[in-house]
PDB file of C-alpha atoms and ligand atoms in Angstrom:
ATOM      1  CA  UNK C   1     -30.810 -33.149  23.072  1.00 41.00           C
ATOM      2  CA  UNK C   2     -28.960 -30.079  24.630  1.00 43.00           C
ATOM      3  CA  UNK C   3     -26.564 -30.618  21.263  1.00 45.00           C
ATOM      4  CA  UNK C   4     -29.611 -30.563  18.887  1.00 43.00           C
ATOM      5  CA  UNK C   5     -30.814 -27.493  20.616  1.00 39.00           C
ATOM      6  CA  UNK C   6     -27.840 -25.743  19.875  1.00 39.00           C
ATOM      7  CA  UNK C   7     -27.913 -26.865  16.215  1.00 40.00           C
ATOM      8  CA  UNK C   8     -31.016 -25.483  15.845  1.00 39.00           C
ATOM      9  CA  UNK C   9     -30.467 -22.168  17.313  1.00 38.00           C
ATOM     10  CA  UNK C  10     -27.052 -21.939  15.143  1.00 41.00           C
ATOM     11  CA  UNK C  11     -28.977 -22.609  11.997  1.00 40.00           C
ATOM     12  CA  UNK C  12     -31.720 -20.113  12.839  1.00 42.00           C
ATOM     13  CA  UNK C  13     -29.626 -17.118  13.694  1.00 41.00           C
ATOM     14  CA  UNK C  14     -26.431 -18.397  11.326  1.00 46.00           C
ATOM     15  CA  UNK C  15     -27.676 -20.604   8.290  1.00 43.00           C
ATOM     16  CA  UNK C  16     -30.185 -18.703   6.257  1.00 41.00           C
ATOM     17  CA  UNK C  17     -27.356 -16.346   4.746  1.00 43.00           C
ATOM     18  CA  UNK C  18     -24.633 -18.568   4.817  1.00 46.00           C
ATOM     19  CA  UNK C  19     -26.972 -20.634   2.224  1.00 45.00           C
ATOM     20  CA  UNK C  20     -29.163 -17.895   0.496  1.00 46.00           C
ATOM     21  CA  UNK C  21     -26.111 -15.862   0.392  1.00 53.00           C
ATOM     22  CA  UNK C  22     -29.157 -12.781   0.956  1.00 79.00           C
ATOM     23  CA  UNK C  23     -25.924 -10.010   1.256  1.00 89.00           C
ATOM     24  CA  UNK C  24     -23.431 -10.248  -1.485  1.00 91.00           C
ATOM     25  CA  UNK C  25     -19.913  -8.541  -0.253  1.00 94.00           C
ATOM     26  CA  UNK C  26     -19.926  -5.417  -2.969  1.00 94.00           C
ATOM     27  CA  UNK C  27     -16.904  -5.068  -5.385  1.00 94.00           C
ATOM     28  CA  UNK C  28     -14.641  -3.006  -3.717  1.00 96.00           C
ATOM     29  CA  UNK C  29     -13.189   0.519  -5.233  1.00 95.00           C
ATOM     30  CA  UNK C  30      -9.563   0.374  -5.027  1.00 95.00           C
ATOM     31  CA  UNK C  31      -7.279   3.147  -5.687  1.00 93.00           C
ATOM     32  CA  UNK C  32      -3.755   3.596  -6.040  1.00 93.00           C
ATOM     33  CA  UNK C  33      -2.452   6.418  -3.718  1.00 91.00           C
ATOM     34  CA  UNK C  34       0.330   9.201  -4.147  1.00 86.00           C
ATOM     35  CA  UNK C  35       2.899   8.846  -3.691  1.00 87.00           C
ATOM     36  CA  UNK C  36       2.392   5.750  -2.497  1.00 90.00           C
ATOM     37  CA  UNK C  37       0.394   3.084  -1.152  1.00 93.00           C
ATOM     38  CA  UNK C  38      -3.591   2.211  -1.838  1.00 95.00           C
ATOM     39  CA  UNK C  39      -7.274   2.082  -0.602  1.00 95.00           C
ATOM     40  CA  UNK C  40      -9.366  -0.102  -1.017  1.00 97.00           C
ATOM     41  CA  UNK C  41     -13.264   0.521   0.241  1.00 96.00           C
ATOM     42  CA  UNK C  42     -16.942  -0.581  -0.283  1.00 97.00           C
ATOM     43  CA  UNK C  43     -19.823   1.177   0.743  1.00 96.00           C
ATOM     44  CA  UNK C  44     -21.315   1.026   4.091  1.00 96.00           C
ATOM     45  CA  UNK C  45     -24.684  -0.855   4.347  1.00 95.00           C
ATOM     46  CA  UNK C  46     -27.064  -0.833   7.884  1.00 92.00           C
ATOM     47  CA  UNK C  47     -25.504  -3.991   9.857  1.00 91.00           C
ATOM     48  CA  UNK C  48     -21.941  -4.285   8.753  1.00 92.00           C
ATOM     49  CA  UNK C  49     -19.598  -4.932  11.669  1.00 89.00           C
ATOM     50  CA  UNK C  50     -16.317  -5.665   9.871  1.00 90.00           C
ATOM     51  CA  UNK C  51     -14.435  -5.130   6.982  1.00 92.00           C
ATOM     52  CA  UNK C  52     -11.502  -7.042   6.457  1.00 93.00           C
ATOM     53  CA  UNK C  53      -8.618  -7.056   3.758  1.00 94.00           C
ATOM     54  CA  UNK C  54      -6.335  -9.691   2.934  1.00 93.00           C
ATOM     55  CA  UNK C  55      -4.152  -9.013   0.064  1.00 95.00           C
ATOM     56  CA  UNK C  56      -0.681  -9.824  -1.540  1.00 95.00           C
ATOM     57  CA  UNK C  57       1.522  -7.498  -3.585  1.00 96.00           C
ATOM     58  CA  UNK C  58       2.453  -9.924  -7.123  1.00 96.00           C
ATOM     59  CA  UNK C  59       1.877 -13.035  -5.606  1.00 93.00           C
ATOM     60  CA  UNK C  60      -1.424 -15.194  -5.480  1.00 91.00           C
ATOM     61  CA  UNK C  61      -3.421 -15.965  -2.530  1.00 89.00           C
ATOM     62  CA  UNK C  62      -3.030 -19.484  -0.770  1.00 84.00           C
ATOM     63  CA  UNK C  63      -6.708 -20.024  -0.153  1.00 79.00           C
ATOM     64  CA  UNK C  64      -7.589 -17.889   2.862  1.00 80.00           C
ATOM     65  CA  UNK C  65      -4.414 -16.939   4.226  1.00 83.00           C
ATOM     66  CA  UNK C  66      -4.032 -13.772   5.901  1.00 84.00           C
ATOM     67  CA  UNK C  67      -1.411 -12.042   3.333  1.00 89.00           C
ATOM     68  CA  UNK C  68       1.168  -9.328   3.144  1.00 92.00           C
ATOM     69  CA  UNK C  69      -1.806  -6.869   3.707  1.00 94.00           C
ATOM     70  CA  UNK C  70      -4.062  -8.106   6.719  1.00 90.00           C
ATOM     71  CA  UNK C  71      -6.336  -5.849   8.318  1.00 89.00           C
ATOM     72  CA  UNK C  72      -9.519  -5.714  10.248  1.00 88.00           C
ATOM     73  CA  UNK C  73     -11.306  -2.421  10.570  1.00 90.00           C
ATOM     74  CA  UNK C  74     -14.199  -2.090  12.990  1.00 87.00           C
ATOM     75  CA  UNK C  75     -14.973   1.859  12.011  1.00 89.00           C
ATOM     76  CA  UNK C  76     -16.063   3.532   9.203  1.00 91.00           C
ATOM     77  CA  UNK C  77     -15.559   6.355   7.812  1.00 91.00           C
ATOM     78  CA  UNK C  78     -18.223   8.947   6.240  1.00 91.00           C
ATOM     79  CA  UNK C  79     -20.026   5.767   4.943  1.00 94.00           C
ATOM     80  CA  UNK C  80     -17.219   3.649   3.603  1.00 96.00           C
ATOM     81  CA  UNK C  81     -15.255   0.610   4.812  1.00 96.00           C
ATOM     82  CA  UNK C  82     -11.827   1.520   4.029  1.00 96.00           C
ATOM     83  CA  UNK C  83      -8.356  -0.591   4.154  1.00 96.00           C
ATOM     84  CA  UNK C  84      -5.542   1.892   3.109  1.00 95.00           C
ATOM     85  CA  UNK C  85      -1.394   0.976   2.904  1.00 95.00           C
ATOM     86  CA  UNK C  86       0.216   3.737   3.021  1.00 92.00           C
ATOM     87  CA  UNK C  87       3.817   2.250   1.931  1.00 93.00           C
ATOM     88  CA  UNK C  88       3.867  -0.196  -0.903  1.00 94.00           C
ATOM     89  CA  UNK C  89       5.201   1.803  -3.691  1.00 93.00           C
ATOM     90  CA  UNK C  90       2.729   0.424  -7.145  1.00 93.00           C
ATOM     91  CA  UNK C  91       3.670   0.879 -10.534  1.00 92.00           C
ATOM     92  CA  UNK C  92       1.775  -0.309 -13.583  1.00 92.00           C
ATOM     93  CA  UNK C  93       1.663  -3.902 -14.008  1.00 93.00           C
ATOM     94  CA  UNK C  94       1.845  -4.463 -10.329  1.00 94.00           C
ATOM     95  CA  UNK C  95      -1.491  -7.056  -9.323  1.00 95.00           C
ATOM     96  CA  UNK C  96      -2.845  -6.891  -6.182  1.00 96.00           C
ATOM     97  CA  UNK C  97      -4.753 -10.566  -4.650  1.00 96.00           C
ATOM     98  CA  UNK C  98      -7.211 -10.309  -2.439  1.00 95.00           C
ATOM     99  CA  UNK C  99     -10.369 -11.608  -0.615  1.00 94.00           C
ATOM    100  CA  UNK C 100     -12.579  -9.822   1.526  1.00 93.00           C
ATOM    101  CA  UNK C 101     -14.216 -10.643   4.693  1.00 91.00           C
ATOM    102  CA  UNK C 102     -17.475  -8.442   5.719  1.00 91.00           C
ATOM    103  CA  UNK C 103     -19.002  -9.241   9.371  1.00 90.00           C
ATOM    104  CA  UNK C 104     -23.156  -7.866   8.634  1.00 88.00           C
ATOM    105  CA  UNK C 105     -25.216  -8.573  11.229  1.00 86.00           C
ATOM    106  CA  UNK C 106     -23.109 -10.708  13.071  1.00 82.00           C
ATOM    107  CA  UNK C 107     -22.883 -13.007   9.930  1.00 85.00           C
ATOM    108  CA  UNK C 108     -19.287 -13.315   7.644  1.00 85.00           C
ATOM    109  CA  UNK C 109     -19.713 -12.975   4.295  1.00 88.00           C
ATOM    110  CA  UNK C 110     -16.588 -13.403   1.724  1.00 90.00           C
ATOM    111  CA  UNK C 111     -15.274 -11.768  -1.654  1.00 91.00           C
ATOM    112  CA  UNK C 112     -12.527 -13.993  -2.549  1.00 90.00           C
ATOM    113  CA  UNK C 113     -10.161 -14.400  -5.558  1.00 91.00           C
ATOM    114  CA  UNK C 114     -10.194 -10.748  -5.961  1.00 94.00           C
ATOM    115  CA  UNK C 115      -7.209  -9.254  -8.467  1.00 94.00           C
ATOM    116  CA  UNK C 116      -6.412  -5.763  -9.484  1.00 94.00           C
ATOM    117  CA  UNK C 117      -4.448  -4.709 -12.158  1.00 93.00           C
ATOM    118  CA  UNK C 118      -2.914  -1.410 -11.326  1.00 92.00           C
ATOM    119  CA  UNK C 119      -2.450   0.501 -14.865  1.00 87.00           C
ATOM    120  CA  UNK C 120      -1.356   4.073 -14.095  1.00 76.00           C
ATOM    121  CA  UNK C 121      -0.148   5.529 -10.496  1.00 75.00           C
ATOM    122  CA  UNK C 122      -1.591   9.067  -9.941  1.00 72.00           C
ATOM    123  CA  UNK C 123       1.161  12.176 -10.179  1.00 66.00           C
ATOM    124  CA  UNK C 124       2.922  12.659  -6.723  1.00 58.00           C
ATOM    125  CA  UNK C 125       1.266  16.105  -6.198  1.00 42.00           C
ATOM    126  CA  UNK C 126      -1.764  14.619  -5.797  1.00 45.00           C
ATOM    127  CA  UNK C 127      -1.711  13.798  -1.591  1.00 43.00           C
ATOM    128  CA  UNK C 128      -4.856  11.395  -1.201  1.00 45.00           C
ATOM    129  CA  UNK C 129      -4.004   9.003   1.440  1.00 40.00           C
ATOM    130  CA  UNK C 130      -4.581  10.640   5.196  1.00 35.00           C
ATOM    131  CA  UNK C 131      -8.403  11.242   4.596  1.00 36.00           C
ATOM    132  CA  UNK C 132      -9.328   8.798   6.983  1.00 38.00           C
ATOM    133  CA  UNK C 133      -7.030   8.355   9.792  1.00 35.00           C
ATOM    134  CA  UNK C 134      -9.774   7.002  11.789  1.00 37.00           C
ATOM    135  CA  UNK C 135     -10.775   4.046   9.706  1.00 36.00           C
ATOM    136  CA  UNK C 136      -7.908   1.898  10.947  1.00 37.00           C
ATOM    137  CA  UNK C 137      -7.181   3.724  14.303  1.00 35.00           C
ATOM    138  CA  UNK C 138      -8.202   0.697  16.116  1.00 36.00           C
ATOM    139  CA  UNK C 139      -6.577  -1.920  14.083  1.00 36.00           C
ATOM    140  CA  UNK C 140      -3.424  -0.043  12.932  1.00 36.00           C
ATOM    141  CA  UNK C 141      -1.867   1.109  16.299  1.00 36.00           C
ATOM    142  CA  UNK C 142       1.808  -0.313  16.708  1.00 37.00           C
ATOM    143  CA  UNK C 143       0.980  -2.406  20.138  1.00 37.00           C
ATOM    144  CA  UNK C 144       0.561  -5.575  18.078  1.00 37.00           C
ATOM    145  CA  UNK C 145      -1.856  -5.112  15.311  1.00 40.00           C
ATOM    146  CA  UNK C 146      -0.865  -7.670  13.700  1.00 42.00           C
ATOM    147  CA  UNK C 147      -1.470 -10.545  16.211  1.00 43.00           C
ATOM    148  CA  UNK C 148      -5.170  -9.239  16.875  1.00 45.00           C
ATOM    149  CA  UNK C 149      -6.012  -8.841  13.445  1.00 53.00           C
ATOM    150  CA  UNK C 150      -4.357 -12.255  12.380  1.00 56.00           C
ATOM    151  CA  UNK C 151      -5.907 -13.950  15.138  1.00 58.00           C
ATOM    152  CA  UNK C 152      -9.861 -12.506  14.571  1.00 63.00           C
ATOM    153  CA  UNK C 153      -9.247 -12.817  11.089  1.00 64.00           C
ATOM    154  CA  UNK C 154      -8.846 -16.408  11.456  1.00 65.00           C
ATOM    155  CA  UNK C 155     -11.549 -16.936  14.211  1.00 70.00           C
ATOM    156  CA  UNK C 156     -14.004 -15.632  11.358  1.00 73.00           C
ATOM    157  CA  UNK C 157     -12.896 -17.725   8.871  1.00 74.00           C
ATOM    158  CA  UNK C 158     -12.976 -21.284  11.801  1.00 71.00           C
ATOM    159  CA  UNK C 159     -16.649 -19.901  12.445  1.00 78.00           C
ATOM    160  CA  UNK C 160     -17.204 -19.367   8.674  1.00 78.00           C
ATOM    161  CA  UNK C 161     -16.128 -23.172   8.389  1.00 77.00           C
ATOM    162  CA  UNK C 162     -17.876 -24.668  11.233  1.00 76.00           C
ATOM    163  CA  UNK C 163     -21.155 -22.955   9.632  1.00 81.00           C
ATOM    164  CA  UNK C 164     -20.764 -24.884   6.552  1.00 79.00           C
ATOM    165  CA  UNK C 165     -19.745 -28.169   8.270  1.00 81.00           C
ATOM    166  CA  UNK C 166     -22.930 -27.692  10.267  1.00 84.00           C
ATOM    167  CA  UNK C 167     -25.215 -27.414   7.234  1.00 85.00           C
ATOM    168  CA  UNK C 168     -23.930 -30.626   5.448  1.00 87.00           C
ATOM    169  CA  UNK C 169     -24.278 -32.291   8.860  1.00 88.00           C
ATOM    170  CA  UNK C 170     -27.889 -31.025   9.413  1.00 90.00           C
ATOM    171  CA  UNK C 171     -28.391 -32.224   5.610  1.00 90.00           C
ATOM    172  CA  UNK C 172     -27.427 -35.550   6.671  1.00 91.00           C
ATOM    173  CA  UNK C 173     -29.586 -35.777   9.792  1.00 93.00           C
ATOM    174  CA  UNK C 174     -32.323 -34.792   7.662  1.00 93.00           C
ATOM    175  CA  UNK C 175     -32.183 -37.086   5.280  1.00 93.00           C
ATOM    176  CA  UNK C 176     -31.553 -39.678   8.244  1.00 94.00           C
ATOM    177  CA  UNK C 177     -34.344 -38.521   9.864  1.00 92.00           C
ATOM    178  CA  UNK C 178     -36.777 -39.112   6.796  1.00 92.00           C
ATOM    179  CA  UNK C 179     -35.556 -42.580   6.393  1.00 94.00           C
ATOM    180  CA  UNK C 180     -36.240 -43.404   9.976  1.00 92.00           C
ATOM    181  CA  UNK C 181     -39.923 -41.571   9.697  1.00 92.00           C
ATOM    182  CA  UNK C 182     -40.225 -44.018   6.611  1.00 93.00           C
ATOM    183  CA  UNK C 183     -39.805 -47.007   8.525  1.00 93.00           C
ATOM    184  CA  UNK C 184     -41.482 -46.000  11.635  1.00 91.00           C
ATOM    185  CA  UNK C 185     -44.244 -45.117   9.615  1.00 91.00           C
ATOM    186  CA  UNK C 186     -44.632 -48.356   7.982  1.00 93.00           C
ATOM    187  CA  UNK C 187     -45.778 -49.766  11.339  1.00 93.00           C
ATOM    188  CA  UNK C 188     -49.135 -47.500  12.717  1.00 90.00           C
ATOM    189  CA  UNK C 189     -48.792 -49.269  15.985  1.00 91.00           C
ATOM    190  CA  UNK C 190     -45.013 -47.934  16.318  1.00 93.00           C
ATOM    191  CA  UNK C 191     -45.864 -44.762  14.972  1.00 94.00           C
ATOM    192  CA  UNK C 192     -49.018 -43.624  16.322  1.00 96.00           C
ATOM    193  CA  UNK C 193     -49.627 -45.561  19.525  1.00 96.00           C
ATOM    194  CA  UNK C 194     -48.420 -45.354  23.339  1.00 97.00           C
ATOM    195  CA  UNK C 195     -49.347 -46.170  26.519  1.00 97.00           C
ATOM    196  CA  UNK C 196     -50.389 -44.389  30.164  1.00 97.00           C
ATOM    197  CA  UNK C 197     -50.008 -46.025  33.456  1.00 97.00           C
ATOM    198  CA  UNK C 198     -49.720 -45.594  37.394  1.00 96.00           C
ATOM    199  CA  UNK C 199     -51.751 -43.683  38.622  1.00 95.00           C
ATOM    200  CA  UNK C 200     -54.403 -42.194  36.126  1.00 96.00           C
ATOM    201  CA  UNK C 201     -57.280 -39.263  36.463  1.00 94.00           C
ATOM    202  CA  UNK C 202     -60.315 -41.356  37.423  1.00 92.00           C
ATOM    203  CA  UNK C 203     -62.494 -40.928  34.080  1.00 93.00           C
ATOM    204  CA  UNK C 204     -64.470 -44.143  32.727  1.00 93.00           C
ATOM    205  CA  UNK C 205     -63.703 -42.956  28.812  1.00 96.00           C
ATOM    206  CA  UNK C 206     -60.015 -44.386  27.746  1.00 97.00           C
ATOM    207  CA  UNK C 207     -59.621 -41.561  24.917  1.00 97.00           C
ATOM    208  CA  UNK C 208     -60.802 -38.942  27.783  1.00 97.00           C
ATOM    209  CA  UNK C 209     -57.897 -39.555  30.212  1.00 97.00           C
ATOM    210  CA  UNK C 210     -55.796 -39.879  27.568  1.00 97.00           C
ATOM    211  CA  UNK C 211     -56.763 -36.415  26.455  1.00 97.00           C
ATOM    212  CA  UNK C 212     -56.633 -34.653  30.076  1.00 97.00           C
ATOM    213  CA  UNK C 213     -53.219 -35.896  30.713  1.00 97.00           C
ATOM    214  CA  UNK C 214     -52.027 -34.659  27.146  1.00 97.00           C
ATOM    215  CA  UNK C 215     -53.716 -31.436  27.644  1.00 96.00           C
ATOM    216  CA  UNK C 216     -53.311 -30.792  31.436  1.00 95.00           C
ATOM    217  CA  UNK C 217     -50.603 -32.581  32.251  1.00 95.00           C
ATOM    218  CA  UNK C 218     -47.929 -32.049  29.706  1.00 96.00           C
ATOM    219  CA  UNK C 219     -49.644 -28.665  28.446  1.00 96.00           C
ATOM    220  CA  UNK C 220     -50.029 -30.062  24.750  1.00 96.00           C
ATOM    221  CA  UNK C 221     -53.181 -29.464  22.368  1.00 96.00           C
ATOM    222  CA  UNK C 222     -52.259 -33.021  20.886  1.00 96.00           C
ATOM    223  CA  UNK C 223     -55.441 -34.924  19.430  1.00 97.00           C
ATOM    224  CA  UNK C 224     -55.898 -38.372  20.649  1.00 97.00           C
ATOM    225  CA  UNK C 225     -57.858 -40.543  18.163  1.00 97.00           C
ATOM    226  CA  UNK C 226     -58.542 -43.360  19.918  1.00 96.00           C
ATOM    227  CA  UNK C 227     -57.604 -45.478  22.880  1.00 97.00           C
ATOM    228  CA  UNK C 228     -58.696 -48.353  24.879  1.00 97.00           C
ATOM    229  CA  UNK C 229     -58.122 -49.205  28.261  1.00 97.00           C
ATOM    230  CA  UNK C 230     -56.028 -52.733  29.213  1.00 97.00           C
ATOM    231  CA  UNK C 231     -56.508 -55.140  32.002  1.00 95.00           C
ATOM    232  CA  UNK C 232     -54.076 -53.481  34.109  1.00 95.00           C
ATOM    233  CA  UNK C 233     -56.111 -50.463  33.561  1.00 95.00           C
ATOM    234  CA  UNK C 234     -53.319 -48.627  31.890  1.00 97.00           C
ATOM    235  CA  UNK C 235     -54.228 -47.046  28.471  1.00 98.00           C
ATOM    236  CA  UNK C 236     -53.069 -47.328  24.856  1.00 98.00           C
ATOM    237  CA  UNK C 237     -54.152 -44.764  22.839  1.00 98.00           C
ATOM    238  CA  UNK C 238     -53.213 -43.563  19.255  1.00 97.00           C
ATOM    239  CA  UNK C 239     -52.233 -40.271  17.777  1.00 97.00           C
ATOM    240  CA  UNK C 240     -52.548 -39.059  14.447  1.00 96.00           C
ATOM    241  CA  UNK C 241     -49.117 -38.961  13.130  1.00 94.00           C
ATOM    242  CA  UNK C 242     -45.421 -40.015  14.388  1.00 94.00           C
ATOM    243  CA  UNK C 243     -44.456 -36.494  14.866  1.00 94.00           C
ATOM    244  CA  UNK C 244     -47.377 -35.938  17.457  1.00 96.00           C
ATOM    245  CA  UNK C 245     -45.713 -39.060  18.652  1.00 96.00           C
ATOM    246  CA  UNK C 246     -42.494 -37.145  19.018  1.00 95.00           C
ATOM    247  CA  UNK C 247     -44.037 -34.451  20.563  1.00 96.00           C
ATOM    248  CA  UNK C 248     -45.620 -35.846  23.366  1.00 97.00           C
ATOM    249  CA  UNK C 249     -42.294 -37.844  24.385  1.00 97.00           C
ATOM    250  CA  UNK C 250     -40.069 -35.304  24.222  1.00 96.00           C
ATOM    251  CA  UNK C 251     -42.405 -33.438  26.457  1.00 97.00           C
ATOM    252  CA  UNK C 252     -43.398 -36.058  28.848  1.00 97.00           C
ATOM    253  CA  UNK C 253     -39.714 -36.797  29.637  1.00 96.00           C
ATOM    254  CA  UNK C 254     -39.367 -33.746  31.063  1.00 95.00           C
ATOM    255  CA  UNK C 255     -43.265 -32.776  32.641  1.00 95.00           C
ATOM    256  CA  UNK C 256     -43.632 -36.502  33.704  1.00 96.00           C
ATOM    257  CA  UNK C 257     -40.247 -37.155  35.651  1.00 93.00           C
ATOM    258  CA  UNK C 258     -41.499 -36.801  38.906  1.00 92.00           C
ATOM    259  CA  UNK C 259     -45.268 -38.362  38.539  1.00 95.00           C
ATOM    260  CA  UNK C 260     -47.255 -41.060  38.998  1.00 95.00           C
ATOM    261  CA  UNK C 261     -47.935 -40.924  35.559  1.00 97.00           C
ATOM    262  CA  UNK C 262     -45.616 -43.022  32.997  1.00 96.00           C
ATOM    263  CA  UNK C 263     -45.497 -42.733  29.568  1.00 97.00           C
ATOM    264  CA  UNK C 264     -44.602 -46.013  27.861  1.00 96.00           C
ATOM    265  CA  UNK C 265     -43.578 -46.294  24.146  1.00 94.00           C
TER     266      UNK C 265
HETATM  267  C1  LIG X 301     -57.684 -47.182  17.238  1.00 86.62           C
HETATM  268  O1  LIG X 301     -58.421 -47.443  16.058  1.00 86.62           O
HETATM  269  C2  LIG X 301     -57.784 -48.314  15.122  1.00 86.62           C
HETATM  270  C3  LIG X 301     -58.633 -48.365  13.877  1.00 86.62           C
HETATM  271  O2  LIG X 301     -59.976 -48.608  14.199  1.00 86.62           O
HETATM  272  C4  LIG X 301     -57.569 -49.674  15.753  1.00 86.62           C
HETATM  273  O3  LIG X 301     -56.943 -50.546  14.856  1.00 86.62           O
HETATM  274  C5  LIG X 301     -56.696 -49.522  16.981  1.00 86.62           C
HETATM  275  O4  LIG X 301     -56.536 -50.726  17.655  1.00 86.62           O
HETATM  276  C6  LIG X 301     -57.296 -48.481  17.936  1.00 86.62           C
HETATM  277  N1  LIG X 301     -56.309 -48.207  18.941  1.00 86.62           N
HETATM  278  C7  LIG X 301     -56.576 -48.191  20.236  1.00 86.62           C
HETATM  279  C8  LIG X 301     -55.428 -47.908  21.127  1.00 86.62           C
HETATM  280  O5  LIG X 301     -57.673 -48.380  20.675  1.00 86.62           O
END
């Protein structure tokens, strides 16, 4: 139950972008810096947390590894998300891999298989690295960037995983879950009908005490249809669907645990 909970609250907050895909990771500007190194930067958007690069100089990307170039950056700068090297020395020809990882309201969203050609490098007059020294000032201090960035970067992409995993197992249960209403269904008595007894609220109308303890006793506005009262004066009664069924069981587990009330199905 507990386990289901969570499931549900991880597919409410965490599955309708990883499967609408509602923010789309922007393709990022890169330029080639003098007289050496690059940027590479997308646009800030309300919500993003995160920008990470992962990139390799003339050598392709193994899947989601974290690359020569691995960097989180948690600031921006005046409206841009920017990764800059300032010491890889590009000439034309040179192809930089990459894949992006974007963190937007607490959701990761990817850019992968990303490649760019560099064609010309820009004259070595032309300074234009050191415009944003605070975009990586978190990440980019010596004390062991490396490890922290290598080590969130990774986290992101476990939690990116388990999302997934999560949705195909959720598309199971589903699908479990309407074979099992199927067959259930196929019997009204299994479906629709359970049983009060102990000690009931002293009304001559079956359906009526039925009704009170639904209402009163487990706080549910649950319709009972019917009911009839047995020689042991407990009560059957019968709901109008299995997942009113449901719905009274899961809550009389809890609201009937210490009464004189049982609910038997
Ligand atoms: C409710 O009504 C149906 C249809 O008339 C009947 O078959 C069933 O036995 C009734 N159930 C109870 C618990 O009285």
């Amino acid at each position: 139950m507990k386990r289901l909970l969570c499931l549900s609250l991880v597919l409410q907050v965490a599955l309708p972008a990883a499967i609408s895909q509602e923010f789309t990771v922007p393709v990022p500007r890169i330029q080639v810096l003098s007289p050496r190194g690059f940027r590479v930067s997308i646009p800030d958007q309300d919500g993003i947390q995160l920008f990470a690069f992962h990139g390799s100089l003339n050598k392709p990307m193994n899947g989601l590894e974290a690359g020569e170039f691995s960097r989180d950056i948690l600031i921006k700068t005046d409206g841009q998300w920017v990764f800059e090297d300032h010491t890889t020395k590009l000439k034309p020809g040179d192809v930089i891999n990459y894949w992006l990882f974007v963190i937007k309201d607490r959701l990761g969203y990817r850019y992968d298989n990303g490649e760019f050609h560099v064609r010309d490098v820009p004259p070595s007059s032309t300074i234009l690295y050191n415009q944003h020294p605070s975009a990586e000032s978190t990440t980019n201090k010596k004390d062991k960037p490396e490890i922290y960035s290598n080590c969130r970067c990774q986290m992101m992409t476990y939690v990116m995983n388990k999302v997934n995993d999560l949705a195909l197992e959720v598309e199971k249960l589903r699908e479990n879950t309407g074979v099992l209403q199927e067959l259930m269904e196929k019997n009204e008595m299994v479906s629709q009908e359970m049983k009060f007894e102990g000690v009931l609220p002293p009304y001559e109308d079956a359906a009526y005490v039925a009704q009170v303890i639904i209402n009163g006793k487990l706080g549910l506005s649950v319709p009972v249809l019917n009911a009839s009262r047995n020689n042991d004066n407990s009560i059957t009664f019968r709901l109008a669907s299995l997942g009113d069924k449901v719905t009274v069981i899961k809550v009389a587990k809890k609201e009937l645990i210490n009464s004189k009330i049982k609910l038997i199905y």
